[in-house]
Amino acid sequence: DAKTTQPNSMESNEEEPVHLPCNHSTISGTDYIHWYRQLPSQGPEYVIHGLTSNVNNRMASLAIAEDRKSSTLILHRATLRDAAVYYCILRVSSNTGKLIFGQGTTLQVKP
Amino acid sequence: DTEVTQTPKHLVMGMTNKKSLKCEQHMGHRAMYWYKQKAKKPPELMFVYSYEKLSINESVPSRFSPECPNSSLLNLHLHALQPEDSALYLCASSQPFEGNEQFFGPGTRLTVL
């Protein structure tokens, strides 16, 4: 199974942009790149996903490298509520939707 | 309704007990999942049900027994657990295709004494 590599932790100041990197050098051509986050004492929450092109939604943007071996989750203006563990995940190409969670990045947001 | 509910929120059980965790969703999703999460670790997939049939068992010990009685319900039956099975058990659901987001419940915090 393809794996992801993320920094253990990052810090950001409130209302500043945050770029969370992820490496997935063994990704296969049909694996989707998903990002989830987990706030304290909650289940994971979907953030965004993509296959090849950059994606935007109301929560974040996802920038995918041309060779698909890395991606970056972009939070445009971090708030205190964005403090969470962010997981970069490869969704295995099948009809079962298996998610392989990496270790995740703990994001601290300072006021 | 975009919610996955799990009951109970907390469960304490002895090693000889039999208990069940329940998960419910009313989003019409046809894939449901059980994950186990130890403290400060990422969730680990245990089971996947697709169209009410077990499609993935990640080599989970037989003391954990999943059941999907219908497309909205998912159970996890527990028997003769060990203290190391203490963890947060998360349920999720999605449509069973690539790219579809999974919706997670808040989890059941299980403690085995």
Tab-separated table of C-alpha atoms in Angstrom:
chain	number	residue	atom	x	y	z
A	1	ASP	CA	0.000	0.000	0.000
A	2	ALA	CA	1.287	3.445	-0.877
A	3	LYS	CA	2.211	5.609	2.131
A	4	THR	CA	2.369	9.294	2.929
A	5	THR	CA	4.980	11.312	4.826
A	6	GLN	CA	4.100	14.483	6.736
A	7	PRO	CA	5.910	16.691	9.247
A	8	ASN	CA	4.969	15.803	12.818
A	9	SER	CA	3.946	19.329	13.743
A	10	MET	CA	3.614	22.866	12.420
A	11	GLU	CA	2.766	26.219	13.918
A	12	SER	CA	0.896	29.106	12.411
A	13	ASN	CA	-0.315	32.507	13.489
A	14	GLU	CA	-4.001	33.249	13.422
A	15	GLU	CA	-5.296	34.779	10.178
A	16	GLU	CA	-2.161	33.815	8.264
A	17	PRO	CA	-2.041	31.197	5.478
A	18	VAL	CA	-0.827	27.706	6.300
A	19	HIS	CA	0.798	25.289	3.876
A	20	LEU	CA	0.776	21.680	5.031
A	21	PRO	CA	3.048	19.444	2.905
A	22	CYS	CA	2.693	15.753	2.139
A	23	ASN	CA	4.951	13.368	0.235
A	24	HIS	CA	3.546	10.281	-1.461
A	25	SER	CA	6.269	9.153	-3.840
A	26	THR	CA	4.821	5.648	-4.339
A	27	ILE	CA	1.352	6.834	-5.344
A	28	SER	CA	-0.226	4.867	-8.173
A	29	GLY	CA	-1.854	6.496	-11.165
A	30	THR	CA	-5.429	6.092	-9.942
A	31	ASP	CA	-5.016	6.777	-6.205
A	32	TYR	CA	-6.921	9.795	-4.939
A	33	ILE	CA	-5.241	12.178	-2.479
A	34	HIS	CA	-7.492	12.935	0.474
A	35	TRP	CA	-7.033	15.263	3.408
A	36	TYR	CA	-8.882	14.822	6.670
A	37	ARG	CA	-8.490	16.599	9.965
A	38	GLN	CA	-9.264	15.518	13.476
A	39	LEU	CA	-10.103	18.060	16.130
A	40	PRO	CA	-9.569	17.079	19.756
A	41	SER	CA	-12.109	14.536	21.019
A	42	GLN	CA	-13.804	14.214	17.616
A	43	GLY	CA	-13.808	11.806	14.712
A	44	PRO	CA	-11.881	12.730	11.552
A	45	GLU	CA	-13.511	15.269	9.258
A	46	TYR	CA	-13.140	15.369	5.488
A	47	VAL	CA	-11.339	18.467	4.197
A	48	ILE	CA	-10.654	18.023	0.495
A	49	HIS	CA	-9.544	15.527	-2.123
A	50	GLY	CA	-8.116	15.475	-5.625
A	51	LEU	CA	-6.651	13.266	-8.310
A	52	THR	CA	-4.474	15.348	-10.621
A	53	SER	CA	-5.666	18.941	-10.751
A	54	ASN	CA	-5.586	21.548	-7.988
A	55	VAL	CA	-8.843	21.751	-6.052
A	56	ASN	CA	-10.566	24.457	-4.048
A	57	ASN	CA	-13.479	24.287	-1.655
A	58	ARG	CA	-14.865	26.408	1.165
A	59	MET	CA	-12.441	24.932	3.694
A	60	ALA	CA	-9.133	24.780	1.849
A	61	SER	CA	-7.188	24.389	-1.367
A	62	LEU	CA	-5.218	21.361	-2.506
A	63	ALA	CA	-2.166	21.823	-4.705
A	64	ILE	CA	-0.955	18.612	-6.373
A	65	ALA	CA	2.503	18.375	-7.919
A	66	GLU	CA	2.637	17.613	-11.620
A	67	ASP	CA	4.237	14.207	-10.959
A	68	ARG	CA	1.708	13.590	-8.145
A	69	LYS	CA	4.473	12.584	-5.747
A	70	SER	CA	3.620	15.380	-3.345
A	71	SER	CA	0.755	17.682	-2.433
A	72	THR	CA	0.103	20.682	-0.217
A	73	LEU	CA	-3.002	21.548	1.755
A	74	ILE	CA	-3.497	25.283	1.962
A	75	LEU	CA	-5.585	26.952	4.662
A	76	HIS	CA	-5.935	30.515	3.445
A	77	ARG	CA	-6.535	32.178	6.824
A	78	ALA	CA	-5.926	29.992	9.851
A	79	THR	CA	-8.257	30.388	12.811
A	80	LEU	CA	-7.959	28.943	16.304
A	81	ARG	CA	-10.619	26.401	15.325
A	82	ASP	CA	-8.259	25.012	12.665
A	83	ALA	CA	-5.944	23.591	15.351
A	84	ALA	CA	-6.109	19.869	14.688
A	85	VAL	CA	-4.233	16.856	13.377
A	86	TYR	CA	-4.232	16.948	9.571
A	87	TYR	CA	-3.965	13.638	7.758
A	88	CYS	CA	-2.853	13.251	4.160
A	89	ILE	CA	-4.286	9.984	2.894
A	90	LEU	CA	-4.187	7.968	-0.281
A	91	ARG	CA	-7.495	6.407	-1.193
A	92	VAL	CA	-6.759	3.087	-2.812
A	93	SER	CA	-8.300	2.719	-6.248
A	94	SER	CA	-11.082	0.220	-5.765
A	95	ASN	CA	-14.734	0.245	-4.937
A	96	THR	CA	-14.089	-0.261	-1.230
A	97	GLY	CA	-12.743	3.193	-0.427
A	98	LYS	CA	-9.972	1.958	1.859
A	99	LEU	CA	-8.165	4.871	3.535
A	100	ILE	CA	-4.565	4.460	4.692
A	101	PHE	CA	-3.904	7.115	7.339
A	102	GLY	CA	-0.382	8.477	7.745
A	103	GLN	CA	0.947	9.842	11.022
A	104	GLY	CA	-0.508	13.280	10.394
A	105	THR	CA	0.641	16.819	11.149
A	106	THR	CA	-0.432	18.483	14.383
A	107	LEU	CA	-1.194	22.096	13.568
A	108	GLN	CA	-0.985	24.663	16.349
A	109	VAL	CA	-2.515	28.078	15.697
A	110	LYS	CA	-1.294	30.930	17.842
A	111	PRO	CA	-3.454	33.986	18.509
B	1	ASP	CA	-28.864	14.490	7.654
B	2	THR	CA	-25.073	14.201	7.262
B	3	GLU	CA	-24.403	12.620	10.616
B	4	VAL	CA	-22.990	9.292	11.686
B	5	THR	CA	-24.063	8.386	15.203
B	6	GLN	CA	-22.317	5.944	17.493
B	7	THR	CA	-23.463	4.434	20.758
B	8	PRO	CA	-22.394	4.248	23.460
B	9	LYS	CA	-19.967	7.163	23.770
B	10	HIS	CA	-18.030	5.403	26.496
B	11	LEU	CA	-17.842	1.730	27.418
B	12	VAL	CA	-15.980	-0.023	30.201
B	13	MET	CA	-15.928	-3.804	30.097
B	14	GLY	CA	-14.159	-6.705	31.689
B	15	MET	CA	-12.230	-9.285	29.747
B	16	THR	CA	-15.019	-11.860	30.081
B	17	ASN	CA	-17.849	-9.562	29.025
B	18	LYS	CA	-19.725	-9.469	25.744
B	19	LYS	CA	-20.729	-6.055	24.473
B	20	SER	CA	-21.659	-4.393	21.184
B	21	LEU	CA	-20.892	-1.049	19.579
B	22	LYS	CA	-23.503	0.459	17.296
B	23	CYS	CA	-23.239	2.832	14.360
B	24	GLU	CA	-26.031	4.365	12.289
B	25	GLN	CA	-26.247	6.621	9.242
B	26	HIS	CA	-29.177	7.870	7.167
B	27	MET	CA	-27.285	9.335	4.215
B	28	GLY	CA	-27.986	6.393	1.923
B	29	HIS	CA	-24.353	5.373	1.957
B	30	ARG	CA	-23.636	1.794	0.895
B	31	ALA	CA	-20.158	1.471	2.415
B	32	MET	CA	-19.497	1.438	6.148
B	33	TYR	CA	-16.261	1.113	8.045
B	34	TRP	CA	-14.841	0.358	11.483
B	35	TYR	CA	-11.556	1.972	12.527
B	36	LYS	CA	-9.543	1.623	15.736
B	37	GLN	CA	-7.550	4.560	17.082
B	38	LYS	CA	-5.065	4.327	19.917
B	39	ALA	CA	-4.042	7.473	21.777
B	40	LYS	CA	-1.934	9.881	19.692
B	41	LYS	CA	-1.955	7.473	16.726
B	42	PRO	CA	-3.819	7.640	13.410
B	43	PRO	CA	-6.963	5.593	12.846
B	44	GLU	CA	-6.382	2.045	11.606
B	45	LEU	CA	-8.912	0.363	9.366
B	46	MET	CA	-10.478	-2.803	10.790
B	47	PHE	CA	-13.404	-3.727	8.538
B	48	VAL	CA	-15.174	-2.491	5.407
B	49	TYR	CA	-18.720	-3.368	4.415
B	50	SER	CA	-19.836	-2.661	0.876
B	51	TYR	CA	-23.501	-3.174	-0.007
B	52	GLU	CA	-23.979	-4.914	3.357
B	53	LYS	CA	-21.305	-7.508	2.594
B	54	LEU	CA	-17.950	-7.719	4.341
B	55	SER	CA	-15.353	-6.724	1.742
B	56	ILE	CA	-12.250	-6.076	3.848
B	57	ASN	CA	-11.072	-7.614	7.133
B	58	GLU	CA	-7.672	-6.217	8.027
B	59	SER	CA	-6.603	-9.388	9.857
B	60	VAL	CA	-8.586	-8.380	12.922
B	61	PRO	CA	-8.694	-10.943	15.793
B	62	SER	CA	-11.899	-12.963	15.988
B	63	ARG	CA	-12.789	-11.425	19.353
B	64	PHE	CA	-14.054	-8.530	17.201
B	65	SER	CA	-17.069	-9.552	15.132
B	66	PRO	CA	-18.681	-7.050	12.751
B	67	GLU	CA	-22.257	-7.181	11.556
B	68	CYS	CA	-24.167	-5.099	9.017
B	69	PRO	CA	-27.877	-5.908	9.489
B	70	ASN	CA	-29.002	-3.345	6.890
B	71	SER	CA	-27.654	-0.463	4.854
B	72	SER	CA	-28.036	2.032	7.725
B	73	LEU	CA	-26.643	0.033	10.636
B	74	LEU	CA	-23.242	-1.347	11.537
B	75	ASN	CA	-22.440	-3.249	14.712
B	76	LEU	CA	-19.198	-4.398	16.268
B	77	HIS	CA	-19.605	-7.293	18.688
B	78	LEU	CA	-16.919	-7.604	21.331
B	79	HIS	CA	-16.050	-10.743	23.284
B	80	ALA	CA	-13.106	-11.731	25.485
B	81	LEU	CA	-11.201	-8.526	24.805
B	82	GLN	CA	-7.778	-7.748	26.171
B	83	PRO	CA	-6.659	-4.529	27.932
B	84	GLU	CA	-4.618	-3.622	24.844
B	85	ASP	CA	-7.893	-3.412	22.901
B	86	SER	CA	-8.733	-0.248	24.816
B	87	ALA	CA	-9.030	2.489	22.196
B	88	LEU	CA	-11.376	4.842	20.382
B	89	TYR	CA	-13.510	2.912	17.893
B	90	LEU	CA	-14.647	5.002	14.954
B	91	CYS	CA	-17.366	4.240	12.460
B	92	ALA	CA	-17.530	5.874	9.040
B	93	SER	CA	-19.713	5.697	5.960
B	94	SER	CA	-19.470	6.700	2.314
B	95	GLN	CA	-20.596	5.788	-1.136
B	96	PRO	CA	-18.372	2.912	-2.231
B	97	PHE	CA	-16.478	4.674	-5.013
B	98	GLU	CA	-13.093	6.299	-5.258
B	99	GLY	CA	-13.079	9.962	-4.372
B	100	ASN	CA	-16.132	9.943	-2.161
B	101	GLU	CA	-15.560	11.410	1.270
B	102	GLN	CA	-16.047	9.317	4.352
B	103	PHE	CA	-18.201	10.678	7.130
B	104	PHE	CA	-16.959	9.714	10.580
B	105	GLY	CA	-18.864	9.363	13.792
B	106	PRO	CA	-17.532	10.731	17.086
B	107	GLY	CA	-16.380	7.287	18.204
B	108	THR	CA	-16.846	5.028	21.193
B	109	ARG	CA	-14.158	5.225	23.857
B	110	LEU	CA	-13.610	1.633	24.994
B	111	THR	CA	-11.763	0.658	28.160
B	112	VAL	CA	-11.068	-3.018	28.852
B	113	LEU	CA	-10.229	-3.828	32.449
